[in-house]
Amino acid sequence: MNVRIVGTGSAVPKLRVTNDDLSRLMDTSDEWIKSRTGIESRHLAVEETTTGMAAEAAGKALQEAGMTAEELELIVAATATPDRFLPNLACEVQSALGAKNAVAFDVSAACSGFLFSMNTADMYLKNGFCKNALIIGAETLSKIMDWNDRSTCVLFGDGAGAAVLRAEETDSTEAQPEGILSTVLGTDGARGMVLRCDNRPVNNPYVQNDTALSYVSMNGQEVYKFAVKTVPKVIEAAVEKAGLAVDKIDLFLLHQANYRIIEAVAKRLHQPMEKFPTNLQEYGNISAASVPILLDNVKNHGMIKKGGKIVLAGFGAGLTWGASVLRW
Ligand code: COA
């Protein structure tokens, strides 16, 4: 059974905020942000919502797949910033699209979320539970940022990306399988507190609680070290599992956290930066949405050729990480 991506889509808020715009609001500068991260701007929601952007991205992915919403059988959405605790984002997108025949649920794995949702859907498809799936990574991170903490708030943005997966019987004469060839995922909860955002505190008639709402806090240097050490290893493991060599990969689409992290990964893999397209300059880090937005951008620029081999890789809070190898 081949499980292929047959449509992608993305959506970001209208408002683009440059580093210079932020330097008028807080003690920071374009030079500081750009030199340490590569980020030049981010898009921030004003009227947009996680659901609205996810549904827009999903609609584009469905259109490219040539499918109606009613044909969808499964929706798996990855987000750390849904609009509501209940219902989940996937159900909200189901409703927005009118995908009334789909089963819909969320996965939570922060910046690796799209990889985890793709792997979940891949397993459902390969097991024959359904024949197609919509996978989504969508975030409105700006609402969980501490806008008084310049060391975190300048790094993140809002947006959504989506992809439609379809299961196809493998042609026995086919020389090489297509679609998702392998996935390797990992987690380390013991180190989770280096990047956190606490939930609402216990609040019931037996507890007096006036704790303020929590926002994202991060030990940037620990996260940096984790990323540059773990991401090359998970990519190598996924490529080996696919029966390929790293040199044979055409494109590496990494989570868009920091240009320096991506450069360090490229160096450790002995691969040229031309194989690592980026869009963090424009969008910053959009957690679960980064990888699918980049995939959509790169595909729309004609950079993925039929038969091309690509790696998708994510890493972030949890700690979580993952990589998938696909033949397009
Ligand atoms: N503008 C200007 N100065 C800033 C700043 C900002 N936005 N944010 C922090 N600073 C200051 C700090 O206060 C510190 O000042 P001090 O030396 O006077 O105390 C100085 O810059 C250096 O801070 P530091 O935290 O040591 O910087 P760094 O070189 O480690 O870079 C990150 C910080 C966050 C850019 C870097 O650690 C990083 O990218 N980590 C990975 C984070 C990440 O990608 N997370 C998401 C993963 S999914």
PDB file of N, CA, C and O in Angstrom, residues 267-313:
ATOM      1  N   LYS A 267      25.165  20.784   8.125  1.00  0.00           N
ATOM      2  CA  LYS A 267      26.599  20.517   8.271  1.00  0.00           C
ATOM      3  C   LYS A 267      26.828  19.107   8.822  1.00  0.00           C
ATOM      4  O   LYS A 267      27.661  18.360   8.308  1.00  0.00           O
ATOM      5  N   ARG A 268      26.047  18.748   9.860  1.00  0.00           N
ATOM      6  CA  ARG A 268      26.237  17.409  10.448  1.00  0.00           C
ATOM      7  C   ARG A 268      25.886  16.293   9.465  1.00  0.00           C
ATOM      8  O   ARG A 268      26.418  15.195   9.561  1.00  0.00           O
ATOM      9  N   LEU A 269      24.957  16.596   8.539  1.00  0.00           N
ATOM     10  CA  LEU A 269      24.574  15.581   7.543  1.00  0.00           C
ATOM     11  C   LEU A 269      25.459  15.646   6.290  1.00  0.00           C
ATOM     12  O   LEU A 269      25.270  14.864   5.364  1.00  0.00           O
ATOM     13  N   HIS A 270      26.404  16.606   6.266  1.00  0.00           N
ATOM     14  CA  HIS A 270      27.303  16.820   5.110  1.00  0.00           C
ATOM     15  C   HIS A 270      26.510  17.080   3.833  1.00  0.00           C
ATOM     16  O   HIS A 270      26.802  16.537   2.769  1.00  0.00           O
ATOM     17  N   GLN A 271      25.465  17.902   3.957  1.00  0.00           N
ATOM     18  CA  GLN A 271      24.611  18.229   2.814  1.00  0.00           C
ATOM     19  C   GLN A 271      24.626  19.742   2.586  1.00  0.00           C
ATOM     20  O   GLN A 271      24.714  20.510   3.545  1.00  0.00           O
ATOM     21  N   PRO A 272      24.528  20.182   1.307  1.00  0.00           N
ATOM     22  CA  PRO A 272      24.555  21.623   1.035  1.00  0.00           C
ATOM     23  C   PRO A 272      23.258  22.311   1.466  1.00  0.00           C
ATOM     24  O   PRO A 272      22.184  21.696   1.423  1.00  0.00           O
ATOM     25  N   MET A 273      23.367  23.581   1.840  1.00  0.00           N
ATOM     26  CA  MET A 273      22.183  24.344   2.286  1.00  0.00           C
ATOM     27  C   MET A 273      21.125  24.470   1.182  1.00  0.00           C
ATOM     28  O   MET A 273      19.952  24.694   1.474  1.00  0.00           O
ATOM     29  N   GLU A 274      21.539  24.316  -0.107  1.00  0.00           N
ATOM     30  CA  GLU A 274      20.550  24.404  -1.195  1.00  0.00           C
ATOM     31  C   GLU A 274      19.473  23.325  -1.062  1.00  0.00           C
ATOM     32  O   GLU A 274      18.378  23.468  -1.593  1.00  0.00           O
ATOM     33  N   LYS A 275      19.783  22.254  -0.357  1.00  0.00           N
ATOM     34  CA  LYS A 275      18.788  21.186  -0.170  1.00  0.00           C
ATOM     35  C   LYS A 275      17.842  21.485   1.003  1.00  0.00           C
ATOM     36  O   LYS A 275      16.970  20.672   1.297  1.00  0.00           O
ATOM     37  N   PHE A 276      18.070  22.609   1.695  1.00  0.00           N
ATOM     38  CA  PHE A 276      17.277  22.941   2.888  1.00  0.00           C
ATOM     39  C   PHE A 276      16.528  24.260   2.673  1.00  0.00           C
ATOM     40  O   PHE A 276      16.943  25.302   3.178  1.00  0.00           O
ATOM     41  N   PRO A 277      15.455  24.244   1.883  1.00  0.00           N
ATOM     42  CA  PRO A 277      14.724  25.504   1.686  1.00  0.00           C
ATOM     43  C   PRO A 277      14.144  25.996   3.008  1.00  0.00           C
ATOM     44  O   PRO A 277      13.838  25.190   3.893  1.00  0.00           O
ATOM     45  N   THR A 278      14.022  27.327   3.119  1.00  0.00           N
ATOM     46  CA  THR A 278      13.493  27.906   4.370  1.00  0.00           C
ATOM     47  C   THR A 278      12.456  28.976   4.055  1.00  0.00           C
ATOM     48  O   THR A 278      12.489  29.595   2.990  1.00  0.00           O
ATOM     49  N   ASN A 279      11.544  29.166   4.976  1.00  0.00           N
ATOM     50  CA  ASN A 279      10.627  30.310   4.886  1.00  0.00           C
ATOM     51  C   ASN A 279      10.508  31.021   6.233  1.00  0.00           C
ATOM     52  O   ASN A 279       9.641  31.873   6.409  1.00  0.00           O
ATOM     53  N   LEU A 280      11.398  30.659   7.159  1.00  0.00           N
ATOM     54  CA  LEU A 280      11.327  31.292   8.493  1.00  0.00           C
ATOM     55  C   LEU A 280      11.618  32.779   8.426  1.00  0.00           C
ATOM     56  O   LEU A 280      11.202  33.545   9.301  1.00  0.00           O
ATOM     57  N   GLN A 281      12.322  33.204   7.350  1.00  0.00           N
ATOM     58  CA  GLN A 281      12.594  34.637   7.194  1.00  0.00           C
ATOM     59  C   GLN A 281      11.278  35.410   7.202  1.00  0.00           C
ATOM     60  O   GLN A 281      11.173  36.459   7.820  1.00  0.00           O
ATOM     61  N   GLU A 282      10.276  34.862   6.520  1.00  0.00           N
ATOM     62  CA  GLU A 282       8.983  35.547   6.376  1.00  0.00           C
ATOM     63  C   GLU A 282       8.022  35.218   7.530  1.00  0.00           C
ATOM     64  O   GLU A 282       7.285  36.087   7.985  1.00  0.00           O
ATOM     65  N   TYR A 283       8.025  33.953   7.989  1.00  0.00           N
ATOM     66  CA  TYR A 283       6.967  33.503   8.903  1.00  0.00           C
ATOM     67  C   TYR A 283       7.395  33.257  10.350  1.00  0.00           C
ATOM     68  O   TYR A 283       6.526  33.053  11.208  1.00  0.00           O
ATOM     69  N   GLY A 284       8.712  33.183  10.628  1.00  0.00           N
ATOM     70  CA  GLY A 284       9.140  32.771  11.961  1.00  0.00           C
ATOM     71  C   GLY A 284       8.766  31.319  12.216  1.00  0.00           C
ATOM     72  O   GLY A 284       8.514  30.545  11.285  1.00  0.00           O
ATOM     73  N   ASN A 285       8.732  30.967  13.495  1.00  0.00           N
ATOM     74  CA  ASN A 285       8.429  29.595  13.913  1.00  0.00           C
ATOM     75  C   ASN A 285       6.920  29.475  14.157  1.00  0.00           C
ATOM     76  O   ASN A 285       6.380  30.166  15.016  1.00  0.00           O
ATOM     77  N   ILE A 286       6.245  28.609  13.397  1.00  0.00           N
ATOM     78  CA  ILE A 286       4.793  28.444  13.584  1.00  0.00           C
ATOM     79  C   ILE A 286       4.498  27.033  14.090  1.00  0.00           C
ATOM     80  O   ILE A 286       3.468  26.424  13.759  1.00  0.00           O
ATOM     81  N   SER A 287       5.406  26.495  14.877  1.00  0.00           N
ATOM     82  CA  SER A 287       5.218  25.203  15.539  1.00  0.00           C
ATOM     83  C   SER A 287       4.672  24.154  14.558  1.00  0.00           C
ATOM     84  O   SER A 287       5.272  23.925  13.518  1.00  0.00           O
ATOM     85  N   ALA A 288       3.542  23.527  14.876  1.00  0.00           N
ATOM     86  CA  ALA A 288       3.039  22.420  14.038  1.00  0.00           C
ATOM     87  C   ALA A 288       2.752  22.826  12.598  1.00  0.00           C
ATOM     88  O   ALA A 288       2.677  21.977  11.709  1.00  0.00           O
ATOM     89  N   ALA A 289       2.593  24.125  12.345  1.00  0.00           N
ATOM     90  CA  ALA A 289       2.249  24.580  10.990  1.00  0.00           C
ATOM     91  C   ALA A 289       3.484  24.793  10.111  1.00  0.00           C
ATOM     92  O   ALA A 289       3.366  24.903   8.891  1.00  0.00           O
ATOM     93  N   SER A 290       4.671  24.861  10.706  1.00  0.00           N
ATOM     94  CA  SER A 290       5.872  25.212   9.930  1.00  0.00           C
ATOM     95  C   SER A 290       6.138  24.239   8.791  1.00  0.00           C
ATOM     96  O   SER A 290       6.349  24.655   7.650  1.00  0.00           O
ATOM     97  N   VAL A 291       6.164  22.945   9.103  1.00  0.00           N
ATOM     98  CA  VAL A 291       6.520  21.950   8.081  1.00  0.00           C
ATOM     99  C   VAL A 291       5.493  21.918   6.941  1.00  0.00           C
ATOM    100  O   VAL A 291       5.872  21.985   5.763  1.00  0.00           O
ATOM    101  N   PRO A 292       4.176  21.849   7.228  1.00  0.00           N
ATOM    102  CA  PRO A 292       3.238  21.810   6.095  1.00  0.00           C
ATOM    103  C   PRO A 292       3.181  23.103   5.294  1.00  0.00           C
ATOM    104  O   PRO A 292       2.938  23.071   4.077  1.00  0.00           O
ATOM    105  N   ILE A 293       3.419  24.255   5.915  1.00  0.00           N
ATOM    106  CA  ILE A 293       3.446  25.508   5.139  1.00  0.00           C
ATOM    107  C   ILE A 293       4.668  25.492   4.213  1.00  0.00           C
ATOM    108  O   ILE A 293       4.579  25.834   3.028  1.00  0.00           O
ATOM    109  N   LEU A 294       5.812  25.058   4.748  1.00  0.00           N
ATOM    110  CA  LEU A 294       7.019  24.996   3.914  1.00  0.00           C
ATOM    111  C   LEU A 294       6.819  24.013   2.762  1.00  0.00           C
ATOM    112  O   LEU A 294       7.183  24.303   1.615  1.00  0.00           O
ATOM    113  N   LEU A 295       6.222  22.863   3.057  1.00  0.00           N
ATOM    114  CA  LEU A 295       5.957  21.870   2.007  1.00  0.00           C
ATOM    115  C   LEU A 295       5.099  22.483   0.898  1.00  0.00           C
ATOM    116  O   LEU A 295       5.385  22.331  -0.298  1.00  0.00           O
ATOM    117  N   ASP A 296       4.062  23.204   1.298  1.00  0.00           N
ATOM    118  CA  ASP A 296       3.167  23.833   0.323  1.00  0.00           C
ATOM    119  C   ASP A 296       3.919  24.885  -0.499  1.00  0.00           C
ATOM    120  O   ASP A 296       3.804  24.927  -1.736  1.00  0.00           O
ATOM    121  N   ASN A 297       4.722  25.715   0.171  1.00  0.00           N
ATOM    122  CA  ASN A 297       5.489  26.766  -0.524  1.00  0.00           C
ATOM    123  C   ASN A 297       6.454  26.162  -1.542  1.00  0.00           C
ATOM    124  O   ASN A 297       6.543  26.600  -2.696  1.00  0.00           O
ATOM    125  N   VAL A 298       7.185  25.162  -1.090  1.00  0.00           N
ATOM    126  CA  VAL A 298       8.221  24.545  -1.924  1.00  0.00           C
ATOM    127  C   VAL A 298       7.585  23.863  -3.135  1.00  0.00           C
ATOM    128  O   VAL A 298       8.065  23.976  -4.265  1.00  0.00           O
ATOM    129  N   LYS A 299       6.470  23.179  -2.896  1.00  0.00           N
ATOM    130  CA  LYS A 299       5.756  22.493  -3.985  1.00  0.00           C
ATOM    131  C   LYS A 299       5.219  23.520  -4.989  1.00  0.00           C
ATOM    132  O   LYS A 299       5.361  23.349  -6.200  1.00  0.00           O
ATOM    133  N   ASN A 300       4.665  24.617  -4.486  1.00  0.00           N
ATOM    134  CA  ASN A 300       4.131  25.649  -5.376  1.00  0.00           C
ATOM    135  C   ASN A 300       5.214  26.349  -6.190  1.00  0.00           C
ATOM    136  O   ASN A 300       4.941  26.924  -7.244  1.00  0.00           O
ATOM    137  N   HIS A 301       6.448  26.323  -5.689  1.00  0.00           N
ATOM    138  CA  HIS A 301       7.573  26.893  -6.443  1.00  0.00           C
ATOM    139  C   HIS A 301       8.173  25.879  -7.414  1.00  0.00           C
ATOM    140  O   HIS A 301       9.233  26.131  -8.005  1.00  0.00           O
ATOM    141  N   GLY A 302       7.524  24.716  -7.558  1.00  0.00           N
ATOM    142  CA  GLY A 302       7.990  23.703  -8.518  1.00  0.00           C
ATOM    143  C   GLY A 302       9.294  23.040  -8.114  1.00  0.00           C
ATOM    144  O   GLY A 302      10.010  22.496  -8.954  1.00  0.00           O
ATOM    145  N   MET A 303       9.599  23.072  -6.817  1.00  0.00           N
ATOM    146  CA  MET A 303      10.887  22.516  -6.380  1.00  0.00           C
ATOM    147  C   MET A 303      10.837  21.011  -6.135  1.00  0.00           C
ATOM    148  O   MET A 303      11.875  20.383  -5.916  1.00  0.00           O
ATOM    149  N   ILE A 304       9.627  20.424  -6.122  1.00  0.00           N
ATOM    150  CA  ILE A 304       9.545  18.974  -5.881  1.00  0.00           C
ATOM    151  C   ILE A 304       9.180  18.294  -7.201  1.00  0.00           C
ATOM    152  O   ILE A 304       8.110  18.541  -7.761  1.00  0.00           O
ATOM    153  N   LYS A 305      10.082  17.474  -7.678  1.00  0.00           N
ATOM    154  CA  LYS A 305       9.853  16.767  -8.957  1.00  0.00           C
ATOM    155  C   LYS A 305       9.247  15.395  -8.674  1.00  0.00           C
ATOM    156  O   LYS A 305       9.514  14.795  -7.636  1.00  0.00           O
ATOM    157  N   LYS A 306       8.470  14.891  -9.623  1.00  0.00           N
ATOM    158  CA  LYS A 306       7.917  13.536  -9.516  1.00  0.00           C
ATOM    159  C   LYS A 306       9.076  12.552  -9.305  1.00  0.00           C
ATOM    160  O   LYS A 306      10.087  12.617 -10.004  1.00  0.00           O
ATOM    161  N   GLY A 307       8.924  11.709  -8.298  1.00  0.00           N
ATOM    162  CA  GLY A 307       9.983  10.738  -7.984  1.00  0.00           C
ATOM    163  C   GLY A 307      11.049  11.297  -7.051  1.00  0.00           C
ATOM    164  O   GLY A 307      11.913  10.556  -6.587  1.00  0.00           O
ATOM    165  N   GLY A 308      10.980  12.624  -6.780  1.00  0.00           N
ATOM    166  CA  GLY A 308      11.956  13.257  -5.882  1.00  0.00           C
ATOM    167  C   GLY A 308      11.820  12.714  -4.461  1.00  0.00           C
ATOM    168  O   GLY A 308      10.727  12.362  -4.025  1.00  0.00           O
ATOM    169  N   LYS A 309      12.954  12.664  -3.777  1.00  0.00           N
ATOM    170  CA  LYS A 309      12.935  12.122  -2.417  1.00  0.00           C
ATOM    171  C   LYS A 309      13.085  13.274  -1.428  1.00  0.00           C
ATOM    172  O   LYS A 309      14.030  14.054  -1.519  1.00  0.00           O
ATOM    173  N   ILE A 310      12.131  13.374  -0.513  1.00  0.00           N
ATOM    174  CA  ILE A 310      12.186  14.483   0.441  1.00  0.00           C
ATOM    175  C   ILE A 310      12.075  13.966   1.871  1.00  0.00           C
ATOM    176  O   ILE A 310      11.481  12.922   2.139  1.00  0.00           O
ATOM    177  N   VAL A 311      12.691  14.721   2.752  1.00  0.00           N
ATOM    178  CA  VAL A 311      12.590  14.441   4.186  1.00  0.00           C
ATOM    179  C   VAL A 311      11.805  15.574   4.828  1.00  0.00           C
ATOM    180  O   VAL A 311      12.055  16.748   4.540  1.00  0.00           O
ATOM    181  N   LEU A 312      10.836  15.227   5.668  1.00  0.00           N
ATOM    182  CA  LEU A 312      10.166  16.206   6.513  1.00  0.00           C
ATOM    183  C   LEU A 312      10.643  15.938   7.935  1.00  0.00           C
ATOM    184  O   LEU A 312      10.668  14.776   8.361  1.00  0.00           O
ATOM    185  N   ALA A 313      11.009  16.985   8.669  1.00  0.00           N
ATOM    186  CA  ALA A 313      11.500  16.752  10.035  1.00  0.00           C
ATOM    187  C   ALA A 313      11.019  17.844  10.979  1.00  0.00           C
ATOM    188  O   ALA A 313      11.036  19.025  10.635  1.00  0.00           O
TER     189      ALA A 313
END
